[in-house]
XYZ file of C-alpha atoms in Angstrom:
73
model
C 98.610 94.212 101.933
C 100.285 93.129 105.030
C 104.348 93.441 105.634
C 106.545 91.945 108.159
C 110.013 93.394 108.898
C 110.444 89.461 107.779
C 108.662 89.803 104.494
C 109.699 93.462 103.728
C 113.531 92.482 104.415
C 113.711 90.018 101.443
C 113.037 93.109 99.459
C 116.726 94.670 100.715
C 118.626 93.297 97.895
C 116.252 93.845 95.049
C 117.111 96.311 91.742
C 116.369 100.078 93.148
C 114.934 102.064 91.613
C 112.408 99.718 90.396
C 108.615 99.605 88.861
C 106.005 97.226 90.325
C 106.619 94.936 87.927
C 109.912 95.211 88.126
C 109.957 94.325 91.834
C 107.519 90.934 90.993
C 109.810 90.145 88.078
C 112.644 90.120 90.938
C 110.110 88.616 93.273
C 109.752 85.879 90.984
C 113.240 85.276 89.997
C 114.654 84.685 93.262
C 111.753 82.705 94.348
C 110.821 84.673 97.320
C 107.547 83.778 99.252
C 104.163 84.064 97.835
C 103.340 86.904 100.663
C 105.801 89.068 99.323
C 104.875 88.502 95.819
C 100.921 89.087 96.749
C 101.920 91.994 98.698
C 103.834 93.124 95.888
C 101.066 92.779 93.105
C 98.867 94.869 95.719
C 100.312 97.809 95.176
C 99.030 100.468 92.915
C 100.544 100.805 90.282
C 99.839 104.289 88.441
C 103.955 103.652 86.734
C 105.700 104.772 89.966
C 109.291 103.880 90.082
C 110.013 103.137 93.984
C 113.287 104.294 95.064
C 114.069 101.673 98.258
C 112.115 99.595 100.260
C 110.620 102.972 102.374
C 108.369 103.954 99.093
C 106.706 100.576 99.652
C 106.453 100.231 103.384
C 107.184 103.460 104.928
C 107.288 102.339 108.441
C 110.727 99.805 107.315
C 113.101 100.398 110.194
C 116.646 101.949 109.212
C 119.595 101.306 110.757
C 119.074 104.062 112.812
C 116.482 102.457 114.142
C 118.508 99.993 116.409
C 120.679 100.824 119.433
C 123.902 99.009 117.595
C 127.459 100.073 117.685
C 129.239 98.632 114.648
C 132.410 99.308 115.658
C 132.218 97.123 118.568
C 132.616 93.943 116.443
């Protein structure tokens, strides 16, 4: 399993909380790119429900993350 910021970002808008399949079904549905839907069907799934995009790839930058002052624009 291999995520991008590009890859993992198409995940942003999905259903959370969701279940794996959940997240394929979405996946699927919006017809995002085979990489995320490979990466997706890669994970484990023991019936987790992942809360955001952080369960899957914990290393997902937050806003936080950038030097960017909203209220400038």
């Amino acid at each position: 399993m291999y995520w991008t910021l590009e890859l993992a970002s198409k995940l942003e808008d999905a259903p959370w909380p969701a279940t794996k399949d959940e997240l394929i079904d979405y996946a699927n549905r919006t017809c995002l790119s085979s990489e995320v839907i490979e990466n997706l069907q890669e994970l484990e799934d023991e019936g987790e429900i992942y809360e955001t995009i952080e369960d899957i790839w914990p290393d997902y930058p937050s806003k936080d993350d950038f030097l960017f002052n909203e209220d400038e624009y």
